[in-house]
Every structure is written in structure tokens, then in C-alpha cells.
CSV table of C-alpha atoms and ligand atoms in Angstrom, one decimal:
chain,number,residue,atom,x,y,z
A,8,MET,CA,0.0,0.0,0.0
A,9,GLY,CA,1.3,3.4,-0.9
A,10,PHE,CA,0.5,6.8,0.6
A,11,ASP,CA,-2.6,8.3,-1.1
A,12,LYS,CA,-2.3,11.9,0.2
A,13,GLN,CA,-0.4,14.8,-1.4
A,14,THR,CA,2.9,15.7,0.2
A,15,ILE,CA,5.1,18.8,0.0
A,16,ARG,CA,6.6,17.2,-3.2
A,17,ASP,CA,3.2,17.5,-5.0
A,18,ILE,CA,2.7,21.3,-4.4
A,19,SER,CA,4.8,24.3,-5.4
A,20,VAL,CA,6.2,25.5,-2.1
A,21,ASP,CA,8.9,27.9,-3.5
A,22,ASN,CA,9.0,31.2,-1.6
A,23,LYS,CA,5.7,30.5,0.1
A,24,THR,CA,4.6,30.9,3.7
A,25,ILE,CA,4.1,27.4,5.1
A,26,LEU,CA,2.5,26.4,8.4
A,27,VAL,CA,4.0,23.1,9.6
A,28,ARG,CA,2.4,21.0,12.4
A,29,THR,CA,5.0,18.9,14.2
A,30,ASP,CA,4.7,16.7,17.2
A,31,TYR,CA,7.3,18.1,19.5
A,32,ASN,CA,5.8,16.4,22.5
A,33,VAL,CA,9.2,15.4,23.8
A,34,PRO,CA,10.2,14.2,27.3
A,35,ILE,CA,11.4,17.1,29.5
A,36,ASN,CA,13.4,16.2,32.6
A,37,SER,CA,13.1,17.7,36.1
A,38,SER,CA,15.7,20.4,35.2
A,39,GLY,CA,13.7,21.4,32.1
A,40,ALA,CA,16.1,19.8,29.6
A,41,ILE,CA,14.9,17.7,26.7
A,42,SER,CA,15.8,14.1,27.5
A,43,ASP,CA,15.1,12.6,24.0
A,44,ASP,CA,15.1,14.7,20.9
A,45,LEU,CA,14.0,12.0,18.4
A,46,ARG,CA,10.8,13.8,17.5
A,47,ILE,CA,12.7,17.0,16.8
A,48,ARG,CA,15.3,15.2,14.6
A,49,ALA,CA,12.6,13.3,12.8
A,50,SER,CA,11.1,16.7,11.7
A,51,LEU,CA,14.3,17.9,10.0
A,52,PRO,CA,13.9,16.4,6.5
A,53,THR,CA,10.6,18.3,5.9
A,54,LEU,CA,12.0,21.5,7.4
A,55,LYS,CA,15.3,21.3,5.4
A,56,TYR,CA,13.3,20.7,2.2
A,57,LEU,CA,11.2,23.8,2.9
A,58,LEU,CA,14.2,25.9,3.8
A,59,LYS,CA,15.9,24.8,0.6
A,60,HIS,CA,12.8,26.1,-1.3
A,61,ASN,CA,13.1,29.5,0.3
A,62,CYS,CA,9.9,29.1,2.4
A,63,LYS,CA,8.9,31.2,5.3
A,64,ILE,CA,8.2,28.5,7.9
A,65,ILE,CA,5.9,28.8,10.9
A,66,ILE,CA,5.9,25.8,13.2
A,67,ILE,CA,3.0,24.9,15.4
A,68,SER,CA,3.1,22.0,18.0
A,69,HIS,CA,1.9,20.8,21.3
A,70,LEU,CA,3.9,19.6,24.4
A,71,GLY,CA,2.2,17.6,27.2
A,72,ARG,CA,-1.3,18.1,28.3
A,73,PRO,CA,-1.6,21.7,29.7
A,74,ASP,CA,-5.4,21.5,29.8
A,75,GLY,CA,-6.1,24.6,27.6
A,76,LYS,CA,-4.2,27.0,29.9
A,77,PRO,CA,-0.7,28.6,29.6
A,78,ASN,CA,1.7,26.8,31.8
A,79,PRO,CA,5.5,27.5,31.8
A,80,LYS,CA,6.2,23.8,32.5
A,81,TYR,CA,5.0,23.1,29.0
A,82,THR,CA,6.6,25.9,27.0
A,83,LEU,CA,8.1,25.0,23.6
A,84,LEU,CA,11.0,27.4,24.1
A,85,PRO,CA,13.5,24.6,24.9
A,86,VAL,CA,12.4,22.8,21.7
A,87,ALA,CA,12.9,26.0,19.7
A,88,LYS,CA,16.5,26.2,21.0
A,89,ARG,CA,17.2,22.6,20.3
A,90,LEU,CA,15.8,22.8,16.8
A,91,GLY,CA,18.0,25.9,16.2
A,92,GLU,CA,21.0,23.9,17.3
A,93,LEU,CA,20.1,21.0,15.0
A,94,LEU,CA,19.5,23.2,11.9
A,95,GLY,CA,22.3,25.6,12.7
A,96,ILE,CA,20.0,28.7,12.5
A,97,LYS,CA,18.2,30.9,15.0
A,98,ILE,CA,14.6,30.0,15.4
A,99,ASP,CA,12.3,33.0,16.3
A,100,PHE,CA,10.0,32.0,19.1
A,101,ILE,CA,6.7,33.8,19.9
A,102,SER,CA,4.8,33.1,23.0
A,103,ASP,CA,1.3,32.8,21.4
A,104,CYS,CA,-0.3,31.1,18.4
A,105,ILE,CA,-3.0,33.5,17.3
A,106,GLY,CA,-3.4,37.3,17.0
A,107,ASP,CA,-1.6,40.4,15.8
A,108,LYS,CA,1.7,39.4,17.4
A,109,ILE,CA,1.8,36.4,15.1
A,110,THR,CA,0.7,38.4,12.0
A,111,ASN,CA,3.5,41.0,12.6
A,112,ALA,CA,6.1,38.4,13.3
A,113,VAL,CA,5.2,36.6,10.1
A,114,LYS,CA,5.5,39.9,8.1
A,115,LYS,CA,9.0,40.3,9.3
A,116,LEU,CA,9.9,36.7,8.5
A,117,LYS,CA,12.3,36.3,5.5
A,118,PRO,CA,12.5,33.3,3.1
A,119,GLY,CA,14.6,30.6,4.8
A,120,GLN,CA,13.6,31.6,8.3
A,121,ILE,CA,11.6,29.8,10.9
A,122,LEU,CA,9.2,31.1,13.4
A,123,MET,CA,8.0,28.7,16.2
A,124,LEU,CA,4.7,29.4,18.0
A,125,GLU,CA,4.0,28.6,21.6
A,126,ASN,CA,2.3,25.3,22.7
A,127,VAL,CA,-1.0,25.2,20.8
A,128,ARG,CA,-2.6,23.3,23.7
A,129,PHE,CA,-2.4,26.5,25.8
A,130,TYR,CA,-5.7,27.2,24.1
A,131,PRO,CA,-8.8,24.9,24.8
A,132,GLY,CA,-9.8,25.3,21.2
A,133,GLU,CA,-7.0,22.9,20.1
A,134,THR,CA,-8.2,19.7,21.7
A,135,ALA,CA,-11.8,20.8,21.2
A,136,ASN,CA,-11.1,20.9,17.4
A,137,ASP,CA,-12.7,24.4,17.5
A,138,ILE,CA,-13.3,25.7,14.0
A,139,ASN,CA,-13.0,29.4,15.2
A,140,PHE,CA,-9.7,28.7,16.8
A,141,ALA,CA,-8.4,27.0,13.7
A,142,ARG,CA,-9.6,29.9,11.6
A,143,ALA,CA,-7.8,32.3,13.9
A,144,ILE,CA,-4.5,30.3,13.4
A,145,ALA,CA,-5.0,30.4,9.7
A,146,ASP,CA,-5.8,34.1,9.6
A,147,SER,CA,-3.0,35.1,12.0
A,148,THR,CA,-0.3,33.2,10.1
A,149,GLY,CA,-1.6,33.9,6.6
A,150,ALA,CA,0.0,30.6,5.5
A,151,ARG,CA,-0.4,29.5,1.9
A,152,TYR,CA,-0.1,25.8,2.8
A,153,PHE,CA,-0.5,23.7,5.9
A,154,VAL,CA,1.9,20.8,6.2
A,155,GLN,CA,1.0,18.0,8.6
A,156,ASP,CA,4.2,16.3,9.8
A,157,GLY,CA,3.2,15.5,13.4
A,158,PHE,CA,2.7,11.8,12.9
A,159,GLY,CA,2.4,11.2,16.7
A,160,VAL,CA,-0.7,13.3,16.9
A,161,VAL,CA,-2.6,12.5,13.8
A,162,HIS,CA,-4.9,10.0,15.7
A,163,ARG,CA,-6.4,13.1,17.4
A,164,ALA,CA,-9.1,15.2,15.8
A,165,HIS,CA,-7.8,18.5,17.0
A,166,ALA,CA,-7.8,22.1,15.6
A,167,THR,CA,-4.3,21.7,14.2
A,168,THR,CA,-4.9,18.2,12.8
A,169,SER,CA,-8.4,18.5,11.6
A,170,ALA,CA,-10.3,21.9,11.6
A,171,ILE,CA,-7.3,23.8,10.2
A,172,THR,CA,-7.6,21.9,6.9
A,173,HIS,CA,-10.8,23.7,6.2
A,174,PHE,CA,-9.0,27.0,5.9
A,175,ILE,CA,-5.6,26.1,4.3
A,176,PRO,CA,-4.8,23.6,1.6
A,177,SER,CA,-3.2,20.8,3.5
A,178,VAL,CA,-0.6,18.2,2.6
A,179,ALA,CA,1.7,15.8,4.4
A,180,GLY,CA,5.3,16.2,5.3
A,181,PHE,CA,8.0,13.6,4.9
A,182,LEU,CA,7.9,12.1,8.4
A,183,LEU,CA,4.1,11.5,8.1
A,184,GLU,CA,4.6,9.9,4.7
A,185,LYS,CA,7.5,7.7,5.9
A,186,GLU,CA,5.6,6.5,9.0
A,187,VAL,CA,2.5,5.6,7.1
A,188,ILE,CA,4.4,3.7,4.4
A,189,ALA,CA,6.6,1.8,6.9
A,190,LEU,CA,3.8,0.8,9.3
A,191,SER,CA,1.1,0.0,6.7
A,192,GLU,CA,3.4,-1.8,4.4
A,193,ALA,CA,4.6,-4.0,7.3
A,194,ILE,CA,1.1,-4.8,8.4
A,195,ASP,CA,-0.1,-5.7,4.9
A,196,SER,CA,3.2,-7.1,4.0
A,197,GLU,CA,3.8,-9.5,1.2
A,198,LYS,CA,7.0,-10.5,2.9
A,199,HIS,CA,6.1,-13.5,4.9
A,200,PRO,CA,6.5,-15.0,7.4
A,201,LEU,CA,5.2,-12.0,9.3
A,202,VAL,CA,5.8,-12.5,13.0
A,203,ALA,CA,4.1,-10.2,15.5
A,204,VAL,CA,5.7,-9.6,18.9
A,205,LEU,CA,3.1,-8.3,21.4
A,206,GLY,CA,3.6,-7.3,25.0
A,207,GLY,CA,3.3,-4.3,27.2
A,208,ALA,CA,0.9,-3.4,29.9
A,209,LYS,CA,-2.6,-4.3,29.0
A,210,VAL,CA,-4.7,-6.4,26.6
A,211,SER,CA,-7.5,-3.8,26.9
A,212,ASP,CA,-5.2,-1.1,25.4
A,213,LYS,CA,-4.4,-3.2,22.4
A,214,ILE,CA,-7.6,-5.2,21.5
A,215,SER,CA,-7.8,-3.8,17.9
A,216,VAL,CA,-4.1,-4.3,17.3
A,217,ILE,CA,-4.3,-8.0,18.4
A,218,GLU,CA,-7.4,-8.5,16.3
A,219,LYS,CA,-5.7,-7.1,13.2
A,220,LEU,CA,-2.6,-9.2,13.7
A,221,VAL,CA,-4.6,-12.3,14.3
A,222,LYS,CA,-5.9,-11.7,10.8
A,223,SER,CA,-2.6,-10.9,9.1
A,224,ALA,CA,0.4,-12.4,11.0
A,225,ASP,CA,1.7,-15.9,10.6
A,226,LYS,CA,2.6,-16.1,14.2
A,227,ILE,CA,2.0,-14.0,17.3
A,228,LEU,CA,4.4,-14.1,20.3
A,229,ILE,CA,2.9,-12.8,23.5
A,230,GLY,CA,5.0,-11.4,26.4
A,231,GLY,CA,4.8,-8.6,28.9
A,232,ALA,CA,2.0,-8.1,31.4
A,233,MET,CA,-0.3,-8.9,28.4
A,234,ALA,CA,1.0,-12.5,28.5
A,235,ASN,CA,0.0,-12.7,32.2
A,236,THR,CA,-3.6,-12.0,31.1
A,237,PHE,CA,-3.4,-14.8,28.5
A,238,LEU,CA,-1.8,-17.2,30.9
A,239,ASN,CA,-4.4,-16.5,33.6
A,240,TYR,CA,-7.1,-17.1,31.0
A,241,ARG,CA,-5.5,-20.4,30.2
A,242,GLY,CA,-5.7,-21.4,33.8
A,243,ILE,CA,-2.2,-20.8,35.0
A,244,ASN,CA,-1.7,-19.6,38.6
A,245,LEU,CA,0.6,-16.6,38.6
A,246,GLY,CA,1.2,-16.1,42.4
A,247,SER,CA,0.7,-12.5,43.4
A,248,THR,CA,0.8,-11.0,39.9
A,249,LYS,CA,-1.8,-8.3,39.3
A,250,ILE,CA,-4.0,-9.6,36.5
A,251,GLU,CA,-6.1,-7.2,34.4
A,252,PRO,CA,-9.7,-7.9,35.4
A,253,ASN,CA,-12.7,-8.8,33.2
A,254,GLU,CA,-10.8,-9.7,30.0
A,255,GLU,CA,-12.3,-13.2,29.5
A,256,LYS,CA,-14.8,-12.1,26.9
A,257,THR,CA,-12.0,-10.2,24.9
A,258,LEU,CA,-9.8,-13.3,25.0
A,259,ASP,CA,-12.7,-15.6,24.0
A,260,LYS,CA,-13.1,-13.3,21.0
A,261,ILE,CA,-9.4,-13.3,20.1
A,262,TYR,CA,-9.1,-17.1,20.4
A,263,LYS,CA,-12.3,-17.6,18.3
A,264,LEU,CA,-10.9,-15.4,15.6
A,265,ALA,CA,-7.6,-17.2,15.8
A,266,ILE,CA,-9.1,-20.7,15.8
A,267,ASP,CA,-11.3,-19.8,12.8
A,268,ARG,CA,-8.1,-18.9,11.0
A,269,VAL,CA,-5.6,-21.6,11.9
A,270,GLY,CA,-7.8,-24.4,13.5
A,271,ILE,CA,-7.8,-25.5,17.1
A,272,ASP,CA,-5.0,-28.0,16.5
A,273,ASN,CA,-2.6,-25.2,15.5
A,274,ILE,CA,-3.6,-22.6,18.0
A,275,ASP,CA,-0.7,-22.9,20.4
A,276,GLU,CA,1.8,-22.6,17.5
A,277,PHE,CA,0.0,-19.5,16.3
A,278,ILE,CA,-0.6,-17.5,19.5
A,279,ILE,CA,2.5,-18.4,21.3
A,280,LEU,CA,2.6,-17.8,25.1
A,281,PRO,CA,5.6,-17.9,27.5
A,282,ILE,CA,6.7,-21.4,28.7
A,283,ASP,CA,8.5,-19.9,31.7
A,284,VAL,CA,8.6,-16.5,33.4
A,285,ALA,CA,10.9,-14.2,35.5
A,286,VAL,CA,9.5,-13.5,38.9
A,287,ALA,CA,10.4,-11.4,42.0
A,288,THR,CA,8.5,-10.2,45.0
A,289,ASN,CA,8.6,-6.5,44.0
A,290,PRO,CA,9.0,-4.5,40.8
A,291,GLY,CA,12.2,-2.8,42.0
A,292,ALA,CA,13.9,-6.1,42.6
A,293,PHE,CA,17.6,-6.5,41.7
A,294,ARG,CA,17.3,-10.2,41.2
A,295,ARG,CA,15.0,-12.4,39.1
A,296,ARG,CA,14.1,-16.0,39.3
A,297,SER,CA,13.4,-17.6,35.9
A,298,VAL,CA,11.0,-20.4,36.7
A,299,PRO,CA,8.6,-22.8,34.9
A,300,LEU,CA,5.0,-21.7,35.0
A,301,GLN,CA,4.2,-24.3,37.7
A,302,SER,CA,6.9,-23.0,40.1
A,303,ILE,CA,5.7,-19.5,40.9
A,304,ASN,CA,5.5,-18.9,44.6
A,305,MET,CA,2.4,-17.3,46.1
A,306,ASP,CA,4.3,-14.1,47.1
A,307,GLU,CA,6.0,-13.7,43.7
A,308,MET,CA,4.9,-11.6,40.7
A,309,VAL,CA,5.8,-12.1,37.0
A,310,PHE,CA,7.8,-9.2,35.6
A,311,ASP,CA,9.4,-10.6,32.4
A,312,ILE,CA,9.4,-13.6,30.2
A,313,GLY,CA,11.7,-16.4,31.4
A,314,ASP,CA,15.1,-17.5,29.9
A,315,ALA,CA,13.6,-20.5,28.0
A,316,THR,CA,10.9,-18.3,26.6
A,317,ALA,CA,13.4,-15.7,25.4
A,318,TYR,CA,15.3,-18.5,23.6
A,319,LYS,CA,12.0,-20.1,22.2
A,320,PHE,CA,10.8,-16.7,21.0
A,321,CYS,CA,14.1,-16.1,19.1
A,322,LYS,CA,13.7,-19.5,17.4
A,323,GLU,CA,10.1,-18.6,16.4
A,324,ILE,CA,11.3,-15.3,15.0
A,325,ASP,CA,14.1,-16.9,13.0
A,326,GLY,CA,13.3,-16.9,9.3
A,327,ALA,CA,10.8,-14.1,9.6
A,328,LYS,CA,10.7,-11.7,6.7
A,329,THR,CA,8.6,-9.1,8.5
A,330,ILE,CA,8.6,-8.4,12.3
A,331,ILE,CA,6.2,-6.1,14.0
A,332,TRP,CA,6.9,-5.5,17.7
A,333,ASN,CA,4.7,-3.6,20.1
A,334,GLY,CA,5.0,-3.9,23.9
A,335,THR,CA,8.0,-4.8,25.9
A,336,MET,CA,8.4,-8.4,27.1
A,337,GLY,CA,8.6,-7.2,30.7
A,338,LEU,CA,8.9,-4.3,33.1
A,339,ALA,CA,11.8,-3.1,31.0
A,340,GLU,CA,12.3,0.2,32.9
A,341,ASN,CA,14.0,-2.0,35.6
A,342,PRO,CA,17.1,-3.5,34.0
A,343,THR,CA,16.5,-6.7,36.0
A,344,PHE,CA,13.4,-7.2,33.8
A,345,SER,CA,14.6,-5.9,30.5
A,346,TYR,CA,16.4,-9.2,29.8
A,347,GLY,CA,13.6,-10.7,27.6
A,348,SER,CA,13.2,-7.6,25.5
A,349,SER,CA,17.0,-7.2,25.1
A,350,VAL,CA,17.5,-10.8,24.0
A,351,LEU,CA,14.7,-10.3,21.3
A,352,ALA,CA,16.1,-7.0,20.2
A,353,LYS,CA,19.6,-8.5,19.7
A,354,PHE,CA,18.2,-11.4,17.8
A,355,ILE,CA,15.9,-9.4,15.5
A,356,THR,CA,18.6,-6.8,14.7
A,357,ASN,CA,20.9,-9.6,13.6
A,358,ILE,CA,18.5,-11.1,11.1
A,359,PRO,CA,19.9,-9.8,7.8
A,360,ASP,CA,17.0,-9.4,5.5
A,361,ALA,CA,13.9,-9.0,7.8
A,362,VAL,CA,11.9,-5.8,7.9
A,363,SER,CA,11.7,-4.9,11.6
A,364,ILE,CA,9.1,-2.4,12.8
A,365,ILE,CA,8.7,-0.9,16.3
A,366,GLY,CA,5.5,0.7,17.3
A,367,GLY,CA,4.2,2.1,20.6
A,368,GLY,CA,5.6,4.9,22.8
A,369,ASP,CA,7.1,2.8,25.7
A,370,THR,CA,8.4,0.1,23.3
A,371,ALA,CA,10.1,2.8,21.2
A,372,ASP,CA,11.7,4.4,24.3
A,373,PHE,CA,13.1,1.1,25.4
A,374,ILE,CA,14.3,0.1,21.9
A,375,LEU,CA,16.0,3.5,21.2
A,376,LYS,CA,18.0,3.2,24.4
A,377,TRP,CA,18.8,-0.4,23.6
A,378,CYS,CA,20.0,0.6,20.1
A,379,LYS,CA,22.1,3.4,21.5
A,380,TYR,CA,24.0,1.1,23.9
A,381,ASN,CA,24.2,-1.9,21.7
A,382,ASN,CA,24.7,-0.4,18.3
A,383,GLY,CA,21.5,-2.0,17.0
A,384,LYS,CA,19.4,-1.0,14.1
A,385,PHE,CA,15.7,-1.6,13.4
A,386,HIS,CA,14.2,-0.7,10.0
A,387,HIS,CA,11.7,1.6,11.5
A,388,ILE,CA,11.1,2.9,15.0
A,389,SER,CA,7.9,4.9,15.0
A,390,THR,CA,7.8,8.3,16.5
A,391,GLY,CA,4.1,7.8,17.3
A,392,GLY,CA,2.6,6.1,20.4
A,393,GLY,CA,-1.2,5.9,20.0
A,394,ALA,CA,-0.9,6.9,16.4
A,395,SER,CA,1.3,3.9,15.5
A,396,LEU,CA,-1.0,1.5,17.3
A,397,ASP,CA,-4.1,3.0,15.5
A,398,LEU,CA,-2.4,2.7,12.2
A,399,ILE,CA,-1.3,-1.0,12.9
A,400,ALA,CA,-4.9,-1.7,13.9
A,401,GLY,CA,-6.0,-0.5,10.5
A,402,ARG,CA,-7.9,2.5,11.8
A,403,LYS,CA,-8.4,5.7,9.8
A,404,LEU,CA,-6.5,8.6,11.4
A,405,PRO,CA,-8.3,12.0,11.3
A,406,GLY,CA,-5.2,14.0,10.8
A,407,ILE,CA,-4.3,12.0,7.7
A,408,GLU,CA,-7.9,11.7,6.3
A,409,ALA,CA,-8.2,15.5,6.3
A,410,LEU,CA,-5.3,16.0,3.9
A,411,LEU,CA,-5.6,16.6,0.2
A,412,ALA,CA,-5.8,13.3,-1.8
A,413,LEU,CA,-3.2,12.5,-4.4
A,414,LYS,CA,-4.4,13.5,-7.8
A,415,LYS,CA,-5.3,10.5,-9.9
B,10,LIG,P1,3.6,0.9,24.3
B,10,LIG,O1,3.6,2.3,25.0
B,10,LIG,O2,4.9,0.7,23.6
B,10,LIG,O3,2.4,0.6,23.5
B,10,LIG,P2,2.6,-0.3,26.7
B,10,LIG,O4,2.3,1.0,27.2
B,10,LIG,O5,1.5,-1.3,26.4
B,10,LIG,O6,3.6,-0.2,25.4
B,10,LIG,O7,3.5,-1.1,27.7
B,10,LIG,C1,4.8,-0.9,28.1
B,10,LIG,C2,4.9,-1.0,29.5
B,10,LIG,O8,4.4,-2.2,30.0
B,10,LIG,C3,6.4,-1.1,30.0
B,10,LIG,O9,6.9,0.1,30.0
B,10,LIG,C4,6.2,-1.8,31.3
B,10,LIG,O10,6.1,-0.8,32.3
B,10,LIG,C5,4.9,-2.5,31.3
B,10,LIG,N1,5.1,-4.0,31.4
B,10,LIG,C6,5.4,-4.9,30.5
B,10,LIG,N2,5.5,-6.1,31.0
B,10,LIG,C7,5.2,-6.0,32.3
B,10,LIG,C8,5.2,-6.9,33.4
B,10,LIG,N3,5.4,-8.2,33.2
B,10,LIG,N4,4.9,-6.4,34.6
B,10,LIG,C9,4.6,-5.1,34.8
B,10,LIG,N5,4.7,-4.2,33.8
B,10,LIG,C10,5.0,-4.6,32.6
B,11,LIG,C1,2.0,11.4,21.9
B,11,LIG,O1,3.0,11.7,22.6
B,11,LIG,O2,1.5,10.3,21.9
B,11,LIG,C2,1.3,12.5,21.1
B,11,LIG,O3,2.1,13.7,21.1
B,11,LIG,C3,-0.1,12.7,21.4
B,11,LIG,O4,-0.2,13.2,22.7
B,11,LIG,P1,-1.6,13.1,23.5
B,11,LIG,O5,-1.7,11.6,23.9
B,11,LIG,O6,-1.4,14.0,24.7
B,11,LIG,O7,-2.7,13.5,22.6
B,12,LIG,MG1,2.5,3.0,26.6
């Protein structure tokens, strides 16, 4: 599947005033510094292209959830500084997103210059998808085109993902295009076997993702706290592990779909659950016990897949041509329980010709750190959390739907 929306390549941007929506919702640490600038770096190809074409660029973004009120904790000023460092130019920053101040600043802007507006979520109209607020942004900036490049936020119908497109002709930037192509090509891949690795916190967060993969993957490996829900459903006693309540009906449905597809005799080779687990008596533990499913003590909790499972999952992945991974195999924030995820990351990055895709915010955080310290490389690590999951699940994303269609 290709990308069926117009991009900045399909319009004439030369010397125009362009409003670019980015997702600069980056983690800020307690001293106010950006702890991971992936989303800023990911926006550079689009910005460099527009700079090369002598555009006057206005950037609009959100940071955090400031609830429709100005809050210095969520200012985009540090992001403007970091972007300036990465591009090697000074970024003008203005502490508002609508009104005369913006209009005047845009008038002073020269081709090849960038103006960044303050956090658009300082106004309640942003998350309310308020048409008047969107009109005010369009009028204040006077932009000729709107470029959507904030992939991480296109699953939201907000003023700067949806309503704005009624006022300014709207096309995609390169990051958005790259994300959609990478994720949708993987999910509908012709490169089989397609192995899905699913884990993370909750089944209930991921129902549509699991259902989609049950339909398209050749094999689904389940780890993380999600596996605990599956194991509990299959009658395994998991000691003191907290189990997500009321998921029986969901799992009935998932198993029914899966059995319809592969038959009851093949179900355990299709949805593959851990054969052992790593347990401890608290999540901050420094030591883990890797034990068979039958040997979990009553005071122990499951925080990772076991050693035999990590080995088994690698064997299951071996030979895959496409791998889609969402959800860590354990409580990977604690290094004691990052073992399972690390073993899989190492194995996957050593398969020479498999397309490997990472989706999901916490999974991407873990994998990015892992890659940094282990020199590993995946084909695509999505910059989107919820957006990547919605795309994998096959949902239509409002911020993409609203863009101009490619001319036939
Ligand atoms: P993503 O954001 O990538 O979609 P999730 O939010 O579903 O992923 O889940 C990731 C989180 O799940 C991890 O950061 C970890 O805290 C938690 N997790 C995974 N496995 C376990 C486990 N066995 N016990 C407790 N927490 C777990
Ligand atoms: C994200 O970080 O997932 C996006 O920036 C969207 O943020 P939100 O969940 O606050 O809408
Ligand atoms: Mg998460």
C-alpha cells in the first residue's frame, strides 16, 4: 500500500509561507532539559526541504497536556532552542499562536527563516477541534499551505490536525509519509513469514491491534504483562501477579478469531505464550528468578518472560521476513526485567533481511535506548505512540484523512 495523500513534493512551495504542524511532545526532565530529541530530529527532513525552497516557515506543535491554559512547564521554548542547534540557524519564538503578534512576526519573516509558535494546547480550542480557533490560526499566520508532519498526533481530531484543513490547503510532510508507508506496508506485508511480537501493559489497550494481527500475522508471540492476562485465561496460577480484570470475553473473541483462521490443533503454534517467566517479590527487585509456569510462589509476581521463553521466541522469529513489535516483554524500565526484551532486540537486529518495525511509545523508548548502547538497528522505530497503534490496527487517522488526496 502506498501513501494516497499529497505531500510537499506535490505542491509548489517555492517562496511560500508554510505552516508546519510537528509533534514536539518530547520528554522534558526535572531540570527542564529535553531528554530525548528523536521527534525533533525526525522533523528535520521536511524543514530542510522547505528551507531549501526558500519558504517562510511557521511551526506549530503541542507539548504535554496543559489543559487549555498557559503553563510555563509546557513551554516549547527549549524545543525551539534545540531545533535551532540541529539546523544551525536561529529560530524565532513567539509566546502565542493567534493574534496580531503572530501576524506581525510573520510579516518580518524572511525566506529561509523559521518562526515557532508557543504550545497550541495552551488554548482549549486545540483539543476541542474548535473551528473558530483553527480559523484564527490560519488568519494570523496567513499561511499559503498547511503541512501535517506531526505523525504522533494524527490520531487526534484537534484544531491543528483537523479543523485547520478547512482553511488552508493541507498536505503531508516527509515524516508522516514515511511513518504511514513503513507501518502500513509491514502490516499488509507481502514479505512472509510475518511475526508479531506483542507485549506491554494491557490487553485492553491493544484489542484492535491484536485482532488485526490475528488476521494478518503468521505467528503472534505474547509477552509482557499482556502474557499474564493470557496465561491466567489459560488457567495458569501466577502467584501475586496483578491480573487485568474482566478480560475473559475479549480473550474468548481473540481465540475464536484465531481458531477460525488456523484451526484448534494449531492454535498454540499461532498464539505463542511464554513457557516460563521471570519472577520477583517486588517490581524494584535487583534479582530475578526464571521459573517454569508451575513453580511461581504465592508471594511472587511475573515481571518478564523467562530464559527458556526468550530462547524459544528467538527460534520462532528466526526466518521471519517481517517483524512487527509492540509492547516490551517485561517491566523493562527495571534492567532486571529488561532481559527478555533485550534478547529479542539483539536477535531481531541480527536477522539480515527481515523488515523490523517498532510501534508504541514505551516500546520505542526502550528500543531507542537499547540501540544506543548496543549499536543495534531496526528498520523503522515509529515516533508515534497511540498513532502507530491505531495505524497498525488499521484505523483511519483523522489528521491523515483531512489532507488533500493525491491527484489520480
Ligand atoms: P507501548 O507504549 O509501547 O504501546 P505499553 O504501554 O503497552 O507499550 O506497555 C509498556 C509497559 O508495560 C512497559 O513500559 C512496562 O512498564 C509494562 N510492562 C510490560 N511487562 C510488564 C510486566 N510483566 N509487569 C509489569 N509491567 C510490565
Ligand atoms: C503522543 O505523545 O502520543 C502524542 O504527542 C499525542 O499526545 P496526547 O496523547 O497527549 O494526545
Ligand atoms: Mg505505553
